[in-house]
Amino acid sequence: MTDKFDVAVIGAGPAGYVCAIRAAQLGLKTVCIDKWVDDKGKAKLGGTCLNVGCIPSKALLDTSHKFHEAHRGFKAHGISLDNLDIDVPAMIKRKDKVIKQMNMGISGLFKANGVEAALGTAKVLAGKQIEITAEDGSVSVISAENIVIATGSVPIEIPPTPLDNDIIVDSTGALEFSEVPGRLGVIGAGVIGLELGSVWSRLGSKVTVLEAQESFLALADQQIAKESAKIFKKQKLDIRLSARVVGSEIKGNEVEVRYLDTAGEEKTETYDKLIVCVGRRPYTENLFAADAGINLDERGFVFVDDQCRTDVPGVFAIGDVVRGPMLAHKGSEEGVMVAELIAEKVAQVNYELIPSVIYTHPEVAWAGKTEEEVKASGEEYKVGTFPFAAIGRAVAASESDGMVKVIADKATDRVLGVHAVGPCAAELVQQGVIAMEFSASAEDLQLTMFGHPTFGEALHEAALAVDGHAIHMPNRKR
Ligand code: FAD
Ligand code: AMP
């Protein structure tokens, strides 16, 4: 390996690999260092997102959704199936195949763009040098004009539920069960807990989600959160709020979990498996030499400004290892921005418009401001909502649970937030993101023609409802 680079990126997750590709596209001599390997010691580019996060969880969500549809949904369409069964090892194998295909995809993109891939554990030294320790223990040092730290995050562990990686697992272990657990406990009703709980619930587990907070999906618009909670309840996901887990004990093949309920009383539940999904923390273990000069913030994230610059000139940090929501697309956008800044271009990330999606069925998604945030800011606003129950495409598909909500500024009509729970919610909210990125008004959405019959018509009707003239629903008198 040449030892002098324009850009050295540490971490090949969605933040790091995207940054490396963009930097190479801009003509910068780029290396991307990552330590993730398979059981044969071969590089597995793609980080958490590809190896144990976004993609494998969606692979299992897709399989379990198909199974659940066949089991519960087909009958209404007049389709009958006998002896329906789920082969869990085959499902896991398919998931692993999807990951492998995408790992190879990133390797191919690195080759096509001229990014050098280095396998090993990196440590940032003073003077923009990086020490790389290979799998066999050999050490080399490279230097780079610019260093981009993209080392991501790891699951948080809590003292009441130490992992044994068999009965008590984290999100990674929950992607590898060899059979459907009869009773499954999930700690944390965040995005990851709800998605993984849904996978196994659809396959037949009796799932209980224990959540310490008293409100459900505290960061989402609360009208959408309440609607989502109703839908999940119908799906028999037992979500217990104000339930703080305080202890656990593995007894044979099961685990006894103790939690404090709303009244502060201790309750005990027994599960065959327990998934701990209480959040993630930035990963910076052994990453910096003592004199590297990089500072962390009070929560352990690498401290950066709005343009991802650390306190050391020429050293940037992006993705889960820095402040902001831990989302793949947020890190990728930061990666592109940093590559462009290094190439002396003007670049920024619009942190006001980061879409959030929960890939349950139906999906929950949002972008922009919630009604609670707009209210708190004192801005005067208008709201339009529209239920999927009045959308022909949704009824035809037996997918009529949920709604779309559009919030607009009362004075300027500018769209401030788009929120949805329902079929294709992620894609509909993405249409809202495009509208908001271009500073669209509710009227712009009203005057846009939507194909019929589409799920997107719910977004159109919600925008019309903002001014009280939705067509396929009686409007509230104003
Ligand atoms: P990571 O993806 O964590 O990558 C960091 C990389 O750095 C790793 O490959 C690691 O090996 C490498 N590394 C670390 N330290 C070193 C070192 N010293 N030397 C060399 N290499 C190093 N986000 C979404 O947007 N949508 C989703 O649907 C979604 N679903 C998720 C589901 C699950 C179950 C989980 C766990 C996460 C999910 N996420 C999702 C979050 C998403 O995976 C992360 O936000 C994203 O992976 C962060 O990207 P990153 O590049 O910052 O870090
Ligand atoms: P997120 O950070 O979105 O992944 O969600 C993690 C969730 O886990 C949060 O909603 C926390 O309130 C919840 N949580 C953290 N610790 C506990 C605990 N001991 N018992 C129950 N829920 C917890």
PDB file of N, CA, C and O in Angstrom, residues 6 33 87 90 131 142 152 168 248 251 291 293 307 311 317 353 355 360 365 376 441 451 476:
ATOM      1  N   ASP A   6      -4.501  11.501   0.059  1.00  0.00           N
ATOM      2  CA  ASP A   6      -5.221  12.771   0.253  1.00  0.00           C
ATOM      3  C   ASP A   6      -6.257  12.595   1.361  1.00  0.00           C
ATOM      4  O   ASP A   6      -6.458  13.472   2.191  1.00  0.00           O
ATOM      5  N   ILE A  33     -10.309   2.299   5.546  1.00  0.00           N
ATOM      6  CA  ILE A  33      -9.807   1.222   6.419  1.00  0.00           C
ATOM      7  C   ILE A  33     -10.975   0.670   7.230  1.00  0.00           C
ATOM      8  O   ILE A  33     -11.721   1.445   7.845  1.00  0.00           O
ATOM      9  N   ASP A  87     -39.226 -21.991   7.693  1.00  0.00           N
ATOM     10  CA  ASP A  87     -37.941 -22.659   7.893  1.00  0.00           C
ATOM     11  C   ASP A  87     -36.970 -21.558   8.331  1.00  0.00           C
ATOM     12  O   ASP A  87     -36.422 -20.828   7.499  1.00  0.00           O
ATOM     13  N   ALA A  90     -33.455 -21.375   6.865  1.00  0.00           N
ATOM     14  CA  ALA A  90     -33.473 -20.945   5.453  1.00  0.00           C
ATOM     15  C   ALA A  90     -33.667 -19.420   5.372  1.00  0.00           C
ATOM     16  O   ALA A  90     -33.065 -18.746   4.529  1.00  0.00           O
ATOM     17  N   GLU A 131      -2.160   4.446  12.381  1.00  0.00           N
ATOM     18  CA  GLU A 131      -1.523   3.141  12.568  1.00  0.00           C
ATOM     19  C   GLU A 131      -2.574   2.081  12.243  1.00  0.00           C
ATOM     20  O   GLU A 131      -3.704   2.162  12.730  1.00  0.00           O
ATOM     21  N   ILE A 142       0.292   4.846   7.939  1.00  0.00           N
ATOM     22  CA  ILE A 142       0.101   5.645   6.727  1.00  0.00           C
ATOM     23  C   ILE A 142      -0.123   7.094   7.151  1.00  0.00           C
ATOM     24  O   ILE A 142      -0.422   7.368   8.317  1.00  0.00           O
ATOM     25  N   GLY A 152     -18.648   4.621  13.671  1.00  0.00           N
ATOM     26  CA  GLY A 152     -19.991   4.142  13.972  1.00  0.00           C
ATOM     27  C   GLY A 152     -20.322   3.990  15.444  1.00  0.00           C
ATOM     28  O   GLY A 152     -19.826   4.730  16.304  1.00  0.00           O
ATOM     29  N   ILE A 168     -30.164 -14.071  26.439  1.00  0.00           N
ATOM     30  CA  ILE A 168     -30.230 -12.601  26.437  1.00  0.00           C
ATOM     31  C   ILE A 168     -29.282 -12.092  25.347  1.00  0.00           C
ATOM     32  O   ILE A 168     -28.066 -12.315  25.416  1.00  0.00           O
ATOM     33  N   SER A 248     -32.570  -9.289  35.969  1.00  0.00           N
ATOM     34  CA  SER A 248     -32.909 -10.502  35.222  1.00  0.00           C
ATOM     35  C   SER A 248     -32.106 -11.670  35.768  1.00  0.00           C
ATOM     36  O   SER A 248     -31.041 -11.476  36.377  1.00  0.00           O
ATOM     37  N   LYS A 251     -32.636 -18.844  34.093  1.00  0.00           N
ATOM     38  CA  LYS A 251     -32.901 -20.092  34.837  1.00  0.00           C
ATOM     39  C   LYS A 251     -33.114 -21.191  33.817  1.00  0.00           C
ATOM     40  O   LYS A 251     -34.168 -21.227  33.172  1.00  0.00           O
ATOM     41  N   ASP A 291      -1.997  11.734  22.246  1.00  0.00           N
ATOM     42  CA  ASP A 291      -1.658  13.083  21.755  1.00  0.00           C
ATOM     43  C   ASP A 291      -2.320  13.403  20.402  1.00  0.00           C
ATOM     44  O   ASP A 291      -1.903  14.320  19.701  1.00  0.00           O
ATOM     45  N   GLY A 293      -5.217  14.681  19.825  1.00  0.00           N
ATOM     46  CA  GLY A 293      -5.830  16.022  19.888  1.00  0.00           C
ATOM     47  C   GLY A 293      -7.323  16.051  19.574  1.00  0.00           C
ATOM     48  O   GLY A 293      -7.930  17.116  19.522  1.00  0.00           O
ATOM     49  N   GLN A 307     -20.160  21.270  10.118  1.00  0.00           N
ATOM     50  CA  GLN A 307     -19.607  20.669   8.904  1.00  0.00           C
ATOM     51  C   GLN A 307     -18.668  19.492   9.216  1.00  0.00           C
ATOM     52  O   GLN A 307     -17.789  19.161   8.424  1.00  0.00           O
ATOM     53  N   ASP A 311     -11.724  19.133  16.319  1.00  0.00           N
ATOM     54  CA  ASP A 311     -10.872  20.232  16.788  1.00  0.00           C
ATOM     55  C   ASP A 311      -9.497  20.230  16.117  1.00  0.00           C
ATOM     56  O   ASP A 311      -8.714  21.160  16.294  1.00  0.00           O
ATOM     57  N   ALA A 317     -15.209  14.003  11.326  1.00  0.00           N
ATOM     58  CA  ALA A 317     -15.889  12.794  11.833  1.00  0.00           C
ATOM     59  C   ALA A 317     -17.340  12.847  11.387  1.00  0.00           C
ATOM     60  O   ALA A 317     -17.959  13.922  11.366  1.00  0.00           O
ATOM     61  N   LEU A 353     -34.091  18.246   7.863  1.00  0.00           N
ATOM     62  CA  LEU A 353     -34.932  17.371   7.041  1.00  0.00           C
ATOM     63  C   LEU A 353     -34.366  15.952   6.935  1.00  0.00           C
ATOM     64  O   LEU A 353     -34.111  15.457   5.852  1.00  0.00           O
ATOM     65  N   PRO A 355     -35.271  12.235   7.221  1.00  0.00           N
ATOM     66  CA  PRO A 355     -36.440  11.368   7.376  1.00  0.00           C
ATOM     67  C   PRO A 355     -36.205  10.237   8.382  1.00  0.00           C
ATOM     68  O   PRO A 355     -35.103   9.691   8.455  1.00  0.00           O
ATOM     69  N   THR A 360     -42.013  -1.279  10.442  1.00  0.00           N
ATOM     70  CA  THR A 360     -43.034  -2.227  10.867  1.00  0.00           C
ATOM     71  C   THR A 360     -44.001  -2.363   9.701  1.00  0.00           C
ATOM     72  O   THR A 360     -43.818  -1.746   8.655  1.00  0.00           O
ATOM     73  N   ALA A 365     -43.472   6.787   9.485  1.00  0.00           N
ATOM     74  CA  ALA A 365     -42.398   7.623   8.935  1.00  0.00           C
ATOM     75  C   ALA A 365     -42.727   9.088   9.144  1.00  0.00           C
ATOM     76  O   ALA A 365     -43.897   9.467   9.212  1.00  0.00           O
ATOM     77  N   ALA A 376     -44.851  24.256  20.246  1.00  0.00           N
ATOM     78  CA  ALA A 376     -43.901  24.781  21.233  1.00  0.00           C
ATOM     79  C   ALA A 376     -43.155  26.001  20.700  1.00  0.00           C
ATOM     80  O   ALA A 376     -42.767  26.891  21.464  1.00  0.00           O
ATOM     81  N   SER A 441     -45.221  24.894  -0.643  1.00  0.00           N
ATOM     82  CA  SER A 441     -46.371  25.246   0.206  1.00  0.00           C
ATOM     83  C   SER A 441     -47.362  24.086   0.151  1.00  0.00           C
ATOM     84  O   SER A 441     -47.273  23.216  -0.736  1.00  0.00           O
ATOM     85  N   GLY A 451     -51.049  10.265  -9.410  1.00  0.00           N
ATOM     86  CA  GLY A 451     -51.643   9.172 -10.172  1.00  0.00           C
ATOM     87  C   GLY A 451     -52.735   8.473  -9.374  1.00  0.00           C
ATOM     88  O   GLY A 451     -52.691   8.441  -8.145  1.00  0.00           O
ATOM     89  N   ARG A 476     -63.787  18.998   8.046  1.00  0.00           N
ATOM     90  CA  ARG A 476     -64.294  19.591   9.284  1.00  0.00           C
ATOM     91  C   ARG A 476     -64.697  21.033   9.033  1.00  0.00           C
ATOM     92  O   ARG A 476     -64.009  21.749   8.286  1.00  0.00           O
TER      93      ARG A 476
END
